[in-house]
Coordinates of C-alpha atoms and ligand atoms in Angstrom, one line a residue:
X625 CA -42.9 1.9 -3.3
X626 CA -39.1 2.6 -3.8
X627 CA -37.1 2.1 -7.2
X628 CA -33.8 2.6 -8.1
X629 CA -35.1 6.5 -8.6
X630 CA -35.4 7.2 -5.8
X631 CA -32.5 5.7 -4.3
X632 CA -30.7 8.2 -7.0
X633 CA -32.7 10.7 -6.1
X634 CA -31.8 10.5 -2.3
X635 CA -28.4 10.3 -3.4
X636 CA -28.3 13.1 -5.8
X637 CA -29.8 15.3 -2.3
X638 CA -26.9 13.8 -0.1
X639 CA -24.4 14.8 -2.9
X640 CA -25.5 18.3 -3.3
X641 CA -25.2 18.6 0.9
X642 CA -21.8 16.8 0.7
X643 CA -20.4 19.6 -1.8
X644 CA -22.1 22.6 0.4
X645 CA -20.5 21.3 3.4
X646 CA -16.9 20.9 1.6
X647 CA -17.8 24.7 0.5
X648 CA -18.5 25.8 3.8
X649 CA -15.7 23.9 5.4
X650 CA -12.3 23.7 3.3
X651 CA -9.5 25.4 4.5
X652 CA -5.7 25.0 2.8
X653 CA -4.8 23.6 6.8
X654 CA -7.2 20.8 4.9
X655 CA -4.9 19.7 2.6
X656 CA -2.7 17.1 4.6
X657 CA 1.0 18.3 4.7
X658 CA 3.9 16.4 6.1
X659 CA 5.7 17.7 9.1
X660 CA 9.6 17.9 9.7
X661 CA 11.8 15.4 11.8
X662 CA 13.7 16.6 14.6
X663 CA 17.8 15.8 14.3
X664 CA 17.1 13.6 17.4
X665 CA 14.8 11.6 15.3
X666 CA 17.2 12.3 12.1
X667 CA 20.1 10.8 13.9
X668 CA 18.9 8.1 16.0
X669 CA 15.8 6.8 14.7
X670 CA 15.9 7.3 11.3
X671 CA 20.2 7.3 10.2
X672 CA 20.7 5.2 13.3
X673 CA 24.0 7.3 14.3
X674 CA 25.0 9.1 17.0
X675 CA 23.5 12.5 17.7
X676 CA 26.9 14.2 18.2
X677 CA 28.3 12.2 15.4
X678 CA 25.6 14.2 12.8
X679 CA 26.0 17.2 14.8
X680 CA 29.7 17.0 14.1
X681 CA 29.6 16.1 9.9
X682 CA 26.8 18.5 9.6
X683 CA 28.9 21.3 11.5
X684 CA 32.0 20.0 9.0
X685 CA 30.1 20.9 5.5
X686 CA 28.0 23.8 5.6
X687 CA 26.9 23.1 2.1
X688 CA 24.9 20.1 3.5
X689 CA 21.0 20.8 4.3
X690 CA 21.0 22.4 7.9
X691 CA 17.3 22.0 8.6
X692 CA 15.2 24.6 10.6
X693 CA 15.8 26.0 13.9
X694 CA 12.5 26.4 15.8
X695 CA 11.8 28.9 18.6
X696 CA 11.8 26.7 21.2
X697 CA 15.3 25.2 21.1
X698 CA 18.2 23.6 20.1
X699 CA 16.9 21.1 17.5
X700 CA 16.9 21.2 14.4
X701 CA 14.0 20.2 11.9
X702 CA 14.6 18.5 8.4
X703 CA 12.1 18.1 5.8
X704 CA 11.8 14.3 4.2
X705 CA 13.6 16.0 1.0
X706 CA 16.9 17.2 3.4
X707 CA 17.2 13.9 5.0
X708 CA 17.6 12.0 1.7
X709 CA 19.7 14.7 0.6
X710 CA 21.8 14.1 3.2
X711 CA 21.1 10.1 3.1
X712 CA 22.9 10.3 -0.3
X713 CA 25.5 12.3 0.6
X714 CA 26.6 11.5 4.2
X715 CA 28.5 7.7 5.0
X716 CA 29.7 7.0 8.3
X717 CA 32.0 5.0 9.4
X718 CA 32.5 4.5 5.3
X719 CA 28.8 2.6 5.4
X720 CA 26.4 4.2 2.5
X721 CA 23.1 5.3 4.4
X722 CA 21.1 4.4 1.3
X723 CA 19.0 1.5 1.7
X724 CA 19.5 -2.1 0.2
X725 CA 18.1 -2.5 -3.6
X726 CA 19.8 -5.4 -5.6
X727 CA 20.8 -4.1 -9.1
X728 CA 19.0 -5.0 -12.0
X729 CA 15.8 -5.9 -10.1
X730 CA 12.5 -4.5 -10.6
X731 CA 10.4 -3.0 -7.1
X732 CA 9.3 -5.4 -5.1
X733 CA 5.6 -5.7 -4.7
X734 CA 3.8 -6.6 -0.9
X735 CA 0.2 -7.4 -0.7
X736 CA -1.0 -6.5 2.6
X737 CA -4.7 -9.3 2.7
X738 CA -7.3 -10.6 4.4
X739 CA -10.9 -10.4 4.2
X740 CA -11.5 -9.6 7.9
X741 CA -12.6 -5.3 7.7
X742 CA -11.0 -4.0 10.8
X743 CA -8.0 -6.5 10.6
X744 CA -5.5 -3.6 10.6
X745 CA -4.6 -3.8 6.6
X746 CA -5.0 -0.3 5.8
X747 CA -2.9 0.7 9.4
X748 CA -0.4 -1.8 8.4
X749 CA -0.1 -0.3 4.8
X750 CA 0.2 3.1 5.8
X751 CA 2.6 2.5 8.4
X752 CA 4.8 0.0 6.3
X753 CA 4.9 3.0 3.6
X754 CA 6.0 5.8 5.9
X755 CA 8.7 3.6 7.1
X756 CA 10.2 2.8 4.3
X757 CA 10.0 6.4 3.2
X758 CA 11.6 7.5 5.8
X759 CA 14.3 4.5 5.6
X760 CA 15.3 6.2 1.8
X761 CA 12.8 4.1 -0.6
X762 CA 10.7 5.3 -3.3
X763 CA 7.0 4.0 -2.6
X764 CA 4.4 3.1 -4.8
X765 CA 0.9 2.0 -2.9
X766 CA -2.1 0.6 -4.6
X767 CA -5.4 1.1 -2.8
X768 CA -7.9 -1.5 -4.1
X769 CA -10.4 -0.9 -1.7
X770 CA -13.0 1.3 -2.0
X771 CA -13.4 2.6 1.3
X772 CA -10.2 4.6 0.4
X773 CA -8.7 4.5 4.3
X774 CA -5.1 4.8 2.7
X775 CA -6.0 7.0 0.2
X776 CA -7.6 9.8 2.8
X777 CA -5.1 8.7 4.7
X778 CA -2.0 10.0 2.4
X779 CA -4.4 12.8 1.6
X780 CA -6.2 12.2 -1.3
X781 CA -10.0 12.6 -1.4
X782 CA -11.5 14.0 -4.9
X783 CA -10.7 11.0 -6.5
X784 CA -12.1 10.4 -9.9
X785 CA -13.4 7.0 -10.2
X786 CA -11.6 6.1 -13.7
X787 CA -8.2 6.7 -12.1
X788 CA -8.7 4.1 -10.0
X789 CA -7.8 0.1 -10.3
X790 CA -11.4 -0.2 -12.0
X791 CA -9.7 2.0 -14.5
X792 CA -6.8 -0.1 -15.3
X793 CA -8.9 -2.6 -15.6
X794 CA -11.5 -1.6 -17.8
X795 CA -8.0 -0.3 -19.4
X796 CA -6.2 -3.5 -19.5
X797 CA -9.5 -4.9 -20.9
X798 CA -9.9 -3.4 -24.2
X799 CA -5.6 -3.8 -24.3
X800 CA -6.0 -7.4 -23.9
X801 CA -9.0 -8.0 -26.3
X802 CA -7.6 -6.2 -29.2
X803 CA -3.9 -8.3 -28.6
X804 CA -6.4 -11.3 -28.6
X805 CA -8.0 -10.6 -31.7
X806 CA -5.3 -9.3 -33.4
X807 CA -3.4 -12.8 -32.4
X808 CA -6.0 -15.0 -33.6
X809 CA -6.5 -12.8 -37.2
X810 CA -2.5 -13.4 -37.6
X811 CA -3.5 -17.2 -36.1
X812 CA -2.5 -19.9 -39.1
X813 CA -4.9 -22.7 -38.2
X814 CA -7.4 -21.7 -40.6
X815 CA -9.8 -22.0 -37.5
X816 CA -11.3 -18.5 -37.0
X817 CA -11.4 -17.5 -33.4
X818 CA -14.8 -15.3 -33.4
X819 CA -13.7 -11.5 -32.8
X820 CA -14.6 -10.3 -29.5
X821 CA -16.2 -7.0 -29.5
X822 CA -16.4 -4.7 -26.2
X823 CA -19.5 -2.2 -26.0
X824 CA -18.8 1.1 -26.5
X825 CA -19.5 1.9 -23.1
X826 CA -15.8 0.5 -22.5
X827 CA -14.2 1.7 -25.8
X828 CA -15.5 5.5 -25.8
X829 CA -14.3 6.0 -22.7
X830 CA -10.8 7.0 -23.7
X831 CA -9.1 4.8 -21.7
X832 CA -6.8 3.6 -24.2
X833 CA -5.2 7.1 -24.6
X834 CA -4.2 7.0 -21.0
X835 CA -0.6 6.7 -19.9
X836 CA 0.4 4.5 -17.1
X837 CA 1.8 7.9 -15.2
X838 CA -2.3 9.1 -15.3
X839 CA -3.4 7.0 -12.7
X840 CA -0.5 7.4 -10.0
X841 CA -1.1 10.6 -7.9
X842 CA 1.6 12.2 -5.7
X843 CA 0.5 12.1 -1.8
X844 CA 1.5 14.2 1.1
X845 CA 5.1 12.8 1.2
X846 CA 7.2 13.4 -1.5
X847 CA 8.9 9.8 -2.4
X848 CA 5.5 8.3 -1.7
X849 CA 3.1 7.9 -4.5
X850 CA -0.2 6.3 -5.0
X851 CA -3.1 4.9 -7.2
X852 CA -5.9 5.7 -5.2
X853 CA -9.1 4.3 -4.6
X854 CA -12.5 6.4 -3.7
X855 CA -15.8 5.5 -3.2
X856 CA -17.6 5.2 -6.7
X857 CA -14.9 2.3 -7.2
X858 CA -17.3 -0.1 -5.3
X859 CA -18.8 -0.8 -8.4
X860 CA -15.8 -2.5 -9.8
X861 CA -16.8 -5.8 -8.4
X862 CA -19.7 -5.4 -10.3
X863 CA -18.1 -3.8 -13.4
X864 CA -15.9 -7.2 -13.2
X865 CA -18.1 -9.6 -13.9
X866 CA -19.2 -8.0 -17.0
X867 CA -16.5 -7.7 -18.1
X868 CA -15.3 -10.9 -17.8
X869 CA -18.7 -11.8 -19.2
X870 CA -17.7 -9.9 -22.6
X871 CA -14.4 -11.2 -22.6
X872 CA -14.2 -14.6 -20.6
X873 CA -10.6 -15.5 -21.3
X874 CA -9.2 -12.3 -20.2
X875 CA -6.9 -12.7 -17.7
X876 CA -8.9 -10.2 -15.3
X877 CA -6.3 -11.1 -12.5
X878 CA -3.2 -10.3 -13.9
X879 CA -4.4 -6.7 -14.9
X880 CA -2.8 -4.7 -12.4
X881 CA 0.5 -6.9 -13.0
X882 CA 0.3 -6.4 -16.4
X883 CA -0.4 -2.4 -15.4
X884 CA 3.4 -2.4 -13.1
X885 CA 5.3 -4.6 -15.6
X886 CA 4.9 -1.6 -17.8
X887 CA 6.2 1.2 -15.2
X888 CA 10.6 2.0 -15.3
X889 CA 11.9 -1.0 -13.0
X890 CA 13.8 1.8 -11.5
X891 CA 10.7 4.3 -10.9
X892 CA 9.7 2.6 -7.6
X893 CA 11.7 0.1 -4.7
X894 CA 8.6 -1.0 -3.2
X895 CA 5.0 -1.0 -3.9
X896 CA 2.1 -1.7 -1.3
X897 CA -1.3 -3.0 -1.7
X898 CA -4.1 -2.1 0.4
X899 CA -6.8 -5.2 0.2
X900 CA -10.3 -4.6 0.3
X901 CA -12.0 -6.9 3.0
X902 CA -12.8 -9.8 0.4
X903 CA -11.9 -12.2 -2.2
X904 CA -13.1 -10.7 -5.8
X905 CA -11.7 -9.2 -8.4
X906 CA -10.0 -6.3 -7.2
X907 CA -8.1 -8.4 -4.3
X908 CA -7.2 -11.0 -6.7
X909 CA -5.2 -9.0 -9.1
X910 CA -3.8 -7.7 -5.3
X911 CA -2.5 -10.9 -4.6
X912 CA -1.4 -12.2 -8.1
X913 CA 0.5 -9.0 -8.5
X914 CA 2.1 -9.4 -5.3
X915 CA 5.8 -11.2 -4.5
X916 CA 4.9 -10.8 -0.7
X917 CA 1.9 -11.7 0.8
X918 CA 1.4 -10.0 4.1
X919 CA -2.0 -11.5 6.3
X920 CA -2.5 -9.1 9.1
X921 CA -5.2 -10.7 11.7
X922 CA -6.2 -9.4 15.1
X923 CA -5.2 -11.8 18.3
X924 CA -8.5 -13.0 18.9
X925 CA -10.2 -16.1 18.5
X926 CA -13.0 -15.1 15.5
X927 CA -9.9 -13.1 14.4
X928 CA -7.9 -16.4 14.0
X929 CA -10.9 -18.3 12.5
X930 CA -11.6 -15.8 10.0
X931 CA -8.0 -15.9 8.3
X932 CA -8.3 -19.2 8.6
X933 CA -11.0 -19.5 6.0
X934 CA -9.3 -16.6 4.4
X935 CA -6.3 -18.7 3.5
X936 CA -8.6 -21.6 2.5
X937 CA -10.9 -19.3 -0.1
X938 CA -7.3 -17.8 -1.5
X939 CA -6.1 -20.9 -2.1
X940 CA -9.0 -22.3 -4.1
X941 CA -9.6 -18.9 -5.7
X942 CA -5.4 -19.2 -6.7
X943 CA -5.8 -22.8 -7.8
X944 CA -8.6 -21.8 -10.6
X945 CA -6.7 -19.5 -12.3
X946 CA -4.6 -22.4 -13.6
X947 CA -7.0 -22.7 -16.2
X948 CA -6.1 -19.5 -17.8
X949 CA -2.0 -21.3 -18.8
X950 CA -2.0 -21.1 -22.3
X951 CA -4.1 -17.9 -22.8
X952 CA -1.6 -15.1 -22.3
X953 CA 1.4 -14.9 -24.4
X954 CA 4.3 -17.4 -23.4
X955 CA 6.7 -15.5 -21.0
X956 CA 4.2 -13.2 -19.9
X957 CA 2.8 -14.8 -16.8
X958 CA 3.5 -17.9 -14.4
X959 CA 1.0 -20.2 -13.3
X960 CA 0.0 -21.0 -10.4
X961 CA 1.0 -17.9 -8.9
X962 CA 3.6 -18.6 -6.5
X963 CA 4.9 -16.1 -4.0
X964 CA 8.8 -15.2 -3.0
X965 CA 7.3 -15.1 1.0
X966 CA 4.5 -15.4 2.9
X967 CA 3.9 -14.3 6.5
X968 CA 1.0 -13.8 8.8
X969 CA 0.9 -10.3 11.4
X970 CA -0.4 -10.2 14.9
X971 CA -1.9 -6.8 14.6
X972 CA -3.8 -4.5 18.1
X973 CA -1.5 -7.7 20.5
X974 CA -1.6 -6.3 24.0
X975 CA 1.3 -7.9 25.5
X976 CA 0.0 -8.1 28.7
X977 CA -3.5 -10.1 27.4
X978 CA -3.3 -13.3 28.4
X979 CA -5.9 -13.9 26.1
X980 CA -3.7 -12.4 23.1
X981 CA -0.6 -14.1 24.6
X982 CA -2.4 -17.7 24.0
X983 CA -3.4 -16.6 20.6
X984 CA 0.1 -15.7 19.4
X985 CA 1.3 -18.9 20.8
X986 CA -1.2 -21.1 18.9
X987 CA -0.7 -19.4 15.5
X988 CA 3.1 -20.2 15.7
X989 CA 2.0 -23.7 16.7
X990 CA -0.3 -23.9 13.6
X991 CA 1.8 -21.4 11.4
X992 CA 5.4 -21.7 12.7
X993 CA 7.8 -19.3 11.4
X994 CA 5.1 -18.0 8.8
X995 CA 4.3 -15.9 11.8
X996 CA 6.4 -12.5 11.9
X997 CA 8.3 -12.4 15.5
X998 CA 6.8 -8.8 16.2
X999 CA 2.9 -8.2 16.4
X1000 CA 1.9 -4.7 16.3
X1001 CA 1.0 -3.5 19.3
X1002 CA -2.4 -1.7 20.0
X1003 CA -1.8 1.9 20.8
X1004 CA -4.0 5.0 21.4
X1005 CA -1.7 6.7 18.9
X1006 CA -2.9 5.5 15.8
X1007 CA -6.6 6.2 16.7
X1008 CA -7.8 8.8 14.4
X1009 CA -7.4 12.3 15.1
X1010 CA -8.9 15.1 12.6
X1011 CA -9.7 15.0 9.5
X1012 CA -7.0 12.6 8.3
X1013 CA -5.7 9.3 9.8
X1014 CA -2.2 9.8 10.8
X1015 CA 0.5 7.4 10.7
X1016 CA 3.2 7.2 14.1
X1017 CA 5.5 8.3 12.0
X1018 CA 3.2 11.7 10.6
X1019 CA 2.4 12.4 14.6
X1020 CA 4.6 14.8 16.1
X1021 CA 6.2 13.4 19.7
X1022 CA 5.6 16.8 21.3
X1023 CA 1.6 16.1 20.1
X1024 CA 1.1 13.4 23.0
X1025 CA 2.9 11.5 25.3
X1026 CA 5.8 11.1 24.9
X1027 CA 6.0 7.6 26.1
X1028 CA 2.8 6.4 23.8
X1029 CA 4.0 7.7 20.8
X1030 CA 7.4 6.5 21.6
X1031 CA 6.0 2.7 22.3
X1032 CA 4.0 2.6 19.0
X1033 CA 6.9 3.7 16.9
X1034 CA 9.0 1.2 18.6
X1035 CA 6.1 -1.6 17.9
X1036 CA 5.9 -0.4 14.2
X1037 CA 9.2 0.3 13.4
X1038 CA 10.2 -3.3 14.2
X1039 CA 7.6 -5.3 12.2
X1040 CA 9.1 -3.0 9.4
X1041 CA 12.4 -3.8 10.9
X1042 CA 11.6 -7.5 9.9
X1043 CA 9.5 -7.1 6.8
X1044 CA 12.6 -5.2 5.7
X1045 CA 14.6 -8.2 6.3
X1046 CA 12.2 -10.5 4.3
X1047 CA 12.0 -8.2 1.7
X1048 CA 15.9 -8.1 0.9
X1049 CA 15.7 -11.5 0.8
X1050 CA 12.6 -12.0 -1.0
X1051 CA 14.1 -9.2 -3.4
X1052 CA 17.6 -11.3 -4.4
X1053 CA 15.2 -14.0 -5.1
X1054 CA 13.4 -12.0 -7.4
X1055 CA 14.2 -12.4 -11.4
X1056 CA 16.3 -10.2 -13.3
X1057 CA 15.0 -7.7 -15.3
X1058 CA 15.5 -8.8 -19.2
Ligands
ADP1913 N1 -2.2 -1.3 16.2 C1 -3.4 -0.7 16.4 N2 -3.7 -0.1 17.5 C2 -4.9 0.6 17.7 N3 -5.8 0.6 16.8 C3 -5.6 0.1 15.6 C4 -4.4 -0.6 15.3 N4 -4.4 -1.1 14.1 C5 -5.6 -0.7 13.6 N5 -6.3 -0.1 14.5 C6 -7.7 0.5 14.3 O1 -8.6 -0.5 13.9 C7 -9.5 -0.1 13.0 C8 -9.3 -0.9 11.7 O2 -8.0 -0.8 11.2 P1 -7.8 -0.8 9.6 O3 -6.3 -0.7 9.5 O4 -8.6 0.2 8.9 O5 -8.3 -2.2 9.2 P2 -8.7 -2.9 7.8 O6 -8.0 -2.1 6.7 O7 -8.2 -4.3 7.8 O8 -10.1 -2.8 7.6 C9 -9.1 1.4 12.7 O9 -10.0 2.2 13.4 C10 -7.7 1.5 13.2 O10 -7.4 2.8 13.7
MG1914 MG1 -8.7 -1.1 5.1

């Protein structure tokens, strides 16, 4: 017979293997760096300028970042820091190459969602990060799934589990319980609200002396940041419903909101979820965080039926947190949650599928303009290769053909072309900051 011993046991075995093999195998070519951009890529794909045009400004002012010459040839190489130096500095044809941010606006804040594992999400985060990096924002992601594919992705992989979302909110927790007692000691009704007391399981754990800036961890690109996920974070499902248990009008679902509302509104310009594949506690505060919801769902039929019943579970999931109105402190929240856009993503479409073709034609029958016009292709390129997952935009072009890699960043770079769209106007949308 097997207990829960044993099951530790096996695991403590597996553990002690895991930490040999890291031993045996880490190398600093481990740690994931980020490569440098080539002035074709500089001027045409990334300033959107003419090559001779950059050649020519960059020629004029010596003092502005010249990049590397490698061996090979004629190009030159910049690193993500030199092209935003030169993004602030350069205009042409008097246009600012900064990108759009209304003023007095807080970051903007896109859930990428759907409860289907192998829907693309994390692919779709990545990718949607990198190119807004490269297009000059700042990027905060949020990985709230435990499987941590964007957070090995950006590099991340010793990840200590209370610097995760389970750590805000155990965090935001104790926060919100001793507001709530506190406010009903101060109450005048005369009615005492019995105090709610947390364990000390939640209390010793020091939470409370962390500061917001603990739990965000720089990644392998400099203007991209993130609060990772690993895999001890699985229990936060669990962890939840305790919690909420201890504490059952705690607003569990605004807990990562609450956790952004208290970072500069000048910090970030965009911040990315990464969903775990279900509807719980850690996808909820996701979505009620979010302004934008992004569904990515493959082009097939079980693909289309699963966000289906996706949409249908967030709806009702959405609709019972109206009963928490009245709990929070007035001006703190809005209820229901209501988003500033909403779009589903055709995500591996093979343009020549017939199959996939018919798909994409019946979601915009079903979901009109709620589709976005460009699916993401499926592409070779993306497939993993090493240790880390690499986005298009992380692969070097002289890596693999030319053409593929050239095809996938075209696919990828135009659903961002048009999320970046929905975003400027989700953005103006979005209410001032007080
Ligand atoms: N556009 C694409 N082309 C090819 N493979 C893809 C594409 N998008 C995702 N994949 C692959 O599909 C698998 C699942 O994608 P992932 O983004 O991790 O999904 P999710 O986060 O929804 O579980 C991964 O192996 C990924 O490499
Ligand atoms: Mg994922």
């Amino acid at each position: 017979m097997y207990t829960h011993k044993d099951l530790a046991q096996l695991q403590a075995q597996s553990l002690k293997m895991q930490g040999f093999i890291r031993q045996q195998t880490y190398s600093p070519q481990n740690e994931k760096t980020l490569r440098r951009f080539s002035s074709w890529e500089v001027a045409e794909l990334i300033f959107k300028v003419n090559q001779s045009t950059m050649r020519g400004r960059l020629a004029a002012d010596p003092s502005l970042p010249q990049g590397q010459v490698e061996e090979d040839g004629r190009q030159r190489w910049y690193t993500l820091d030199e092209i935003n130096e030169l993004r602030r500095r350069l205009k042409v044809n008097r246009r600012s190459l900064m990108p759009y941010r209304p003023a007095g606006k807080r970051a903007m804040r896109a859930a990428i969602a759907n409860f289907k594992g192998g829907a693309g999400k994390s692919t779709v985060a990545l990718h949607f990060a990198h190119a807004a990096a490269l297009d000059g924002y700042r990027v905060l992601c949020v990985d709230f799934d435990p499987q941590a594919t964007l957070s090995h992705s950006m590099g991340l992989s010793d990840v200590a589990e209370e610097y995760t979302v389970w750590g805000i909110m155990a965090r935001d927790l104790a926060a919100e319980t001793t507001r709530m007692n506190a406010a009903s000691q101060g109450a005048e009704s005369g009615a005492t609200l019995p105090r709610r007391r947390l364990p000390s399981s939640i209390t010793d754990m020091g939470l409370a002396d962390l500061r917001v800036s603990d739990f965000i961890k720089p990644t392998n690109w400099p203007t991209i940041d993130i609060v990772p996920s690993c895999a001890n974070a699985a229990f936060v499902e669990f962890a939840s419903a305790q919690y909420r248990h201890m504490n059952p009008e705690w607003s569990f679902f605004a807990a990562v909101s609450r956790f952004l509302d208290q970072l500069p509104p000048e910090a970030y310009d965009l911040v990315i979820f990464d969903c775990p594949p279900a509807i719980g506690y850690q996808s909820m505060n996701a979505v009620f965080a979010a302004d934008m919801l992004y569904i990515p769902s493959g082009p097939g039929y079980w693909e289309y039926d699963s966000t289906t019943s996706f949409i249908g579970q967030l709806s009702e999931a959405l609709e019972d947190l109206s009963r928490f109105s009245g709990l929070v402190p007035a001006g703190t929240m809005t209820l229901p949650k209501a988003f500033l856009d909403l779009r589903f993503l055709l995500t591996r479409f093979e343009p020549n599928n017939d199959l996939h073709r018919a798909m994409q034609q019946a979601f915009i029958k079903v979901w009109g303009d709620r589709v976005a016009e460009h699916p993401i292709e499926m592409t070779r390129a993306v497939e993993q290769s090493g240790r880390f997952l690499s986005s298009i935009y992380e692969i070097d072009y002289r890596d693999m053909t030319r053409e593929t890699w050239r095809r996938a960043r075209a696919s990828f770079d135009q659903a961002y072309d048009e999320f970046r769209t929905h975003l400027g106007t989700a953005w103006d949308k979005l209410e001032d900051e007080a």
